[in-house]
Short mmCIF file of C-alpha atoms in Angstrom, two decimals:
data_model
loop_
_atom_site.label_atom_id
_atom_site.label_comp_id
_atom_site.label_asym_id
_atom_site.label_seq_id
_atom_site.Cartn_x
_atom_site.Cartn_y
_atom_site.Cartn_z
CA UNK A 1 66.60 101.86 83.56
CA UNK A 2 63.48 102.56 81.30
CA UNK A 3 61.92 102.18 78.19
CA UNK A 4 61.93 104.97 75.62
CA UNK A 5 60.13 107.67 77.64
CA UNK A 6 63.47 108.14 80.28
CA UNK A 7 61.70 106.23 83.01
CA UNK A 8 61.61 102.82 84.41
CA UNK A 9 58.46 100.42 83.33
CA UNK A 10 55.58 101.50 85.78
CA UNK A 11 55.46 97.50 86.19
CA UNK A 12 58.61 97.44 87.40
CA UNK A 13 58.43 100.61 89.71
CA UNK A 14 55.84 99.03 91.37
CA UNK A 15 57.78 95.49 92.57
CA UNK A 16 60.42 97.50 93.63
CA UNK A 17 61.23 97.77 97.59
CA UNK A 18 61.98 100.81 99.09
CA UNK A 19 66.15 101.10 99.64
CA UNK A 20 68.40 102.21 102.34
CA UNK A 21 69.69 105.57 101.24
CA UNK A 22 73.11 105.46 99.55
CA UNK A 23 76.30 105.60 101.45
CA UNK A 24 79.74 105.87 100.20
CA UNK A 25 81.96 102.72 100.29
CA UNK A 26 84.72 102.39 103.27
CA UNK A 27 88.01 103.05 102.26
CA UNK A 28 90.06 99.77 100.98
CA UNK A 29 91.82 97.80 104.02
CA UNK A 30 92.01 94.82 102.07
CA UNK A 31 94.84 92.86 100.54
CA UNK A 32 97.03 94.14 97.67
CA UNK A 33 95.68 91.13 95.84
CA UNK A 34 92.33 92.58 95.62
CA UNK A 35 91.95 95.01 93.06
CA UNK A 36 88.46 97.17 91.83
CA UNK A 37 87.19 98.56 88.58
CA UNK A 38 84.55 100.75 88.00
CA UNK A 39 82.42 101.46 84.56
CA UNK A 40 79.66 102.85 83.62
CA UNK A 41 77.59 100.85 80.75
CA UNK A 42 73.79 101.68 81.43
CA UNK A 43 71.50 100.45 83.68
CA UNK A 44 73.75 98.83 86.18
CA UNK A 45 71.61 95.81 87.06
CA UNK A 46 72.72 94.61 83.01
CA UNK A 47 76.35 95.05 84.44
CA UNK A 48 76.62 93.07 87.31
CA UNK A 49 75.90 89.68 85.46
CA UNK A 50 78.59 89.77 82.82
CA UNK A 51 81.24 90.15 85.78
CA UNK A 52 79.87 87.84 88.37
CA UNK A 53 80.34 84.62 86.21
CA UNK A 54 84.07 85.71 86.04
CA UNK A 55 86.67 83.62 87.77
CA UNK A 56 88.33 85.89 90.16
CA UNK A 57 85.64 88.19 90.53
CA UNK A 58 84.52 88.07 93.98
CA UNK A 59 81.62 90.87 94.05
CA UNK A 60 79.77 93.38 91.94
CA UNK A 61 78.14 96.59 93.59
CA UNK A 62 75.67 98.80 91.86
CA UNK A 63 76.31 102.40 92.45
CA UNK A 64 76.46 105.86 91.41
CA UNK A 65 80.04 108.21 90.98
CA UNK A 66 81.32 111.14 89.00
CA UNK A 67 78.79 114.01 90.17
CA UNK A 68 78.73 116.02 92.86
CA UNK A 69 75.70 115.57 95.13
CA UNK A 70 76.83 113.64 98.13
CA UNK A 71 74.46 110.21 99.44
CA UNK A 72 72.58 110.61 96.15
CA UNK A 73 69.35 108.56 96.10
CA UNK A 74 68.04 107.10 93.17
CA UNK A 75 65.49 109.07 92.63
CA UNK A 76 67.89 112.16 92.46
CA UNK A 77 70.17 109.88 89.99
CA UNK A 78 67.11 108.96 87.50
CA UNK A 79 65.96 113.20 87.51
CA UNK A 80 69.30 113.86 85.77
CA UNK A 81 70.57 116.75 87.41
CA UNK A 82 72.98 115.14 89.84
CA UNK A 83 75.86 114.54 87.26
CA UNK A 84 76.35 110.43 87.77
CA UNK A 85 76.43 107.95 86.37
CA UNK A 86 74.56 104.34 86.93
CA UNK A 87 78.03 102.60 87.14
CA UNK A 88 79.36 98.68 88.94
CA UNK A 89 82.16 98.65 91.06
CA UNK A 90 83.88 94.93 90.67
CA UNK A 91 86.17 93.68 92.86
CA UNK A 92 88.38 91.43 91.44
CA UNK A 93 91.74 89.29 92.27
CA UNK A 94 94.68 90.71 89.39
CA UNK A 95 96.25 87.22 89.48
CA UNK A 96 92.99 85.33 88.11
CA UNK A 97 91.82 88.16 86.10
CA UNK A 98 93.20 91.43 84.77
CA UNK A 99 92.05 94.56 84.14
CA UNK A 100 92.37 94.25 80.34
CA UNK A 101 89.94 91.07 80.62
CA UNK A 102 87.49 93.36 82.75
CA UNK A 103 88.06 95.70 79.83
CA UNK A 104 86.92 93.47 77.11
CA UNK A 105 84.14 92.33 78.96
CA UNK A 106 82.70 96.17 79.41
CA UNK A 107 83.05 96.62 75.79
CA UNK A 108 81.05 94.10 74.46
CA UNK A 109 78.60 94.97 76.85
CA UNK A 110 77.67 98.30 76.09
CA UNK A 111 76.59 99.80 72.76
CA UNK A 112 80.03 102.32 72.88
CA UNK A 113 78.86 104.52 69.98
CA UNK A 114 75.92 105.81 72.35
CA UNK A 115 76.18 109.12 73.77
CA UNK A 116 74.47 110.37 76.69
CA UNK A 117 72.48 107.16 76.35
CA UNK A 118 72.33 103.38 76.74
CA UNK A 119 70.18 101.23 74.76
CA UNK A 120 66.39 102.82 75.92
CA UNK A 121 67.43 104.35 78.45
CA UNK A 122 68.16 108.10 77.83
CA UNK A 123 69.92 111.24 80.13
CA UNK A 124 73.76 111.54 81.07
CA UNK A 125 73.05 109.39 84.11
CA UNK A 126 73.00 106.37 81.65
CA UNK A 127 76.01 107.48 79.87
CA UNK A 128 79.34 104.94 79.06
CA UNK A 129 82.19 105.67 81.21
CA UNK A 130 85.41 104.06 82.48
CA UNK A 131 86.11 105.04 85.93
CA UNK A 132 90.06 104.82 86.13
CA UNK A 133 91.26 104.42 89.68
CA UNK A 134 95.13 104.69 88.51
CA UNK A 135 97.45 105.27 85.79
CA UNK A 136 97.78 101.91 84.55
CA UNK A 137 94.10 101.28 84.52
CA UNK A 138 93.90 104.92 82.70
CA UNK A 139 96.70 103.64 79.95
CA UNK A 140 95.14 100.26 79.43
CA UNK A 141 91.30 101.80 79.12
CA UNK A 142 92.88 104.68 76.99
CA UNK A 143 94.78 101.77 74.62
CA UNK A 144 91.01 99.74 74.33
CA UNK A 145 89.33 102.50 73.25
CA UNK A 146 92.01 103.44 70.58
CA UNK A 147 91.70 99.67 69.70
CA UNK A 148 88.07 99.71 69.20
CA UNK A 149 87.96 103.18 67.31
CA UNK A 150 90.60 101.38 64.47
CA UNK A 151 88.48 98.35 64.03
CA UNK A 152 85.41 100.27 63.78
CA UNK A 153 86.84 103.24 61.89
CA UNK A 154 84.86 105.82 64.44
CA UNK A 155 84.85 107.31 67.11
CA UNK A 156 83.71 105.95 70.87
CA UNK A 157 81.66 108.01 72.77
CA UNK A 158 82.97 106.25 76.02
CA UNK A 159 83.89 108.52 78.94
CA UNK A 160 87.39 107.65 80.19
CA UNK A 161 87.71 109.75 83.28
CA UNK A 162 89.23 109.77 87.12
CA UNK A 163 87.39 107.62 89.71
CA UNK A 164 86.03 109.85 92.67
CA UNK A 165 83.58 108.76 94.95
CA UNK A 166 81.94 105.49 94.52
CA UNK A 167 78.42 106.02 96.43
CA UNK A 168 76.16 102.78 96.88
CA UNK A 169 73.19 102.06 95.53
CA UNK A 170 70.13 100.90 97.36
CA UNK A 171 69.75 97.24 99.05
CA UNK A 172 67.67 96.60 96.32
CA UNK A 173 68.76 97.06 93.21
CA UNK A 174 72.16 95.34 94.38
CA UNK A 175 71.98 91.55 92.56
CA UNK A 176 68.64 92.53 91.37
CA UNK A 177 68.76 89.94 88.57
CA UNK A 178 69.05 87.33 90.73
CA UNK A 179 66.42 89.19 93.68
CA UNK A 180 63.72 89.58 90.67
CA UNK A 181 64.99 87.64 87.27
CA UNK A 182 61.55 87.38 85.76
CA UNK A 183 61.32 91.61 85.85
CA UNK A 184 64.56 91.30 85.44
CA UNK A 185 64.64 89.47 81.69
CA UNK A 186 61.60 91.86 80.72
CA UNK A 187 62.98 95.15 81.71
CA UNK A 188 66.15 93.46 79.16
CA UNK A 189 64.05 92.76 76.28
CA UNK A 190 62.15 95.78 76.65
CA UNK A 191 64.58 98.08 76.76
CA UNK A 192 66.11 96.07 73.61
CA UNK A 193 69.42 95.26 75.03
CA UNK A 194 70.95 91.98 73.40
CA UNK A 195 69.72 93.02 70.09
CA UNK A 196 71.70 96.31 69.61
CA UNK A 197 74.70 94.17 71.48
CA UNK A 198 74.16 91.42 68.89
CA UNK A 199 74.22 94.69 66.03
CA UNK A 200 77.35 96.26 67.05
CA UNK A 201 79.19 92.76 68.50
CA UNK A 202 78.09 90.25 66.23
CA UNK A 203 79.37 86.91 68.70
CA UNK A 204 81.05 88.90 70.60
CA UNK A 205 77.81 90.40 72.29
CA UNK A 206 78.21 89.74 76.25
CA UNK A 207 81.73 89.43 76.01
CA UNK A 208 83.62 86.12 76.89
CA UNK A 209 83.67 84.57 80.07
CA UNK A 210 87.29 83.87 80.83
#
């Protein structure tokens, strides 16, 4: 997350608490009624929010996945030589909400024409990217984009790819909009976020809340 210049606001670099390192999330043990998503739209604290007012979605966790440095820190991440990607992991119940609504949601969240960008912030850590974790998520993220490429008449620049690991992101950039919403909000407007929504979405920007 930054403004033009690839790094985050000096203001904002210096309110920020020093994190846990990054660890890997435990394997699933939960029940078959609670499902996960990953994607990759950006900064990841402008992620969590859309999914967290969702009935059905029980938590959001800001992370890093698809490169191949293991317990990446986020100082490796924002250098850009790591290969991953700023991405939210959401847990979610299928039977409230499905994966085609979590779908929808990314998309109008994200400017999808970017590549190797998102919004200010520049460098393939900040690329879009769907982070499949099976076949029907792949066929059903595969079938949006085609969607989204017809009504625009061009191509999306959106990664669809296999999940691998999911590392964790530091204590505190996890619900930092809530932790910190008035650096927060300016770190948003700064990087000029809801206006190129608003320029590729029209009403649509932010996606609905189902």
């Amino acid at each position: 997350m930054s403004l033009s210049t690839g790094f985050r606001p000096l203001t904002l670099m210096l309110f920020a608490a020093v994190g846990s390192l990054s660890a890997p999330l435990a394997a699933d043990t939960r029940a078959d009624a609670t499902a996960h998503a990953i994607f990759a739209g950006g900064c990841f604290w402008c992620m969590e929010p859309p999914y967290d007012r969702q009935p059905g979605v029980s938590a959001t966790t800001s992370g890093y996945i698809g490169g191949e440095l293991e317990n990446p820190s986020y100082e490796a991440i924002t250098a850009g030589d790591t290969g991953h990607a700023e991405a939210v992991k959401v847990e979610y119940d299928p039977d409230v909400i499905s994966y085609a609504q979590l779908l929808e949601i990314f998309w109008r969240n994200i400017d999808p024409f970017a590549e190797g960008r998102q919004f200010c912030d520049v460098g393939s850590q900040y690329r879009s990217a769907i982070f499949y974790r099976n076949e029907q998520q792949r066929e059903l993220a595969e079938e949006s984009k085609a969607e989204l490429e017809a009504r625009f008449e061009r191509d999306i620049a959106t990664e669809i790819v296999p999940a691998d690991t999911f590392w964790e992101a530091e204590t505190y950039h996890q619900n930092y909009y809530e932790k910190n919403p008035v650096r927060y909000k300016f770190y948003r407007f700064s990087c000029g976020r809801d206006d190129r929504l608003e320029e590729v979405w029209g009403e649509e920007a932010g996606g609905p809340t189902f």
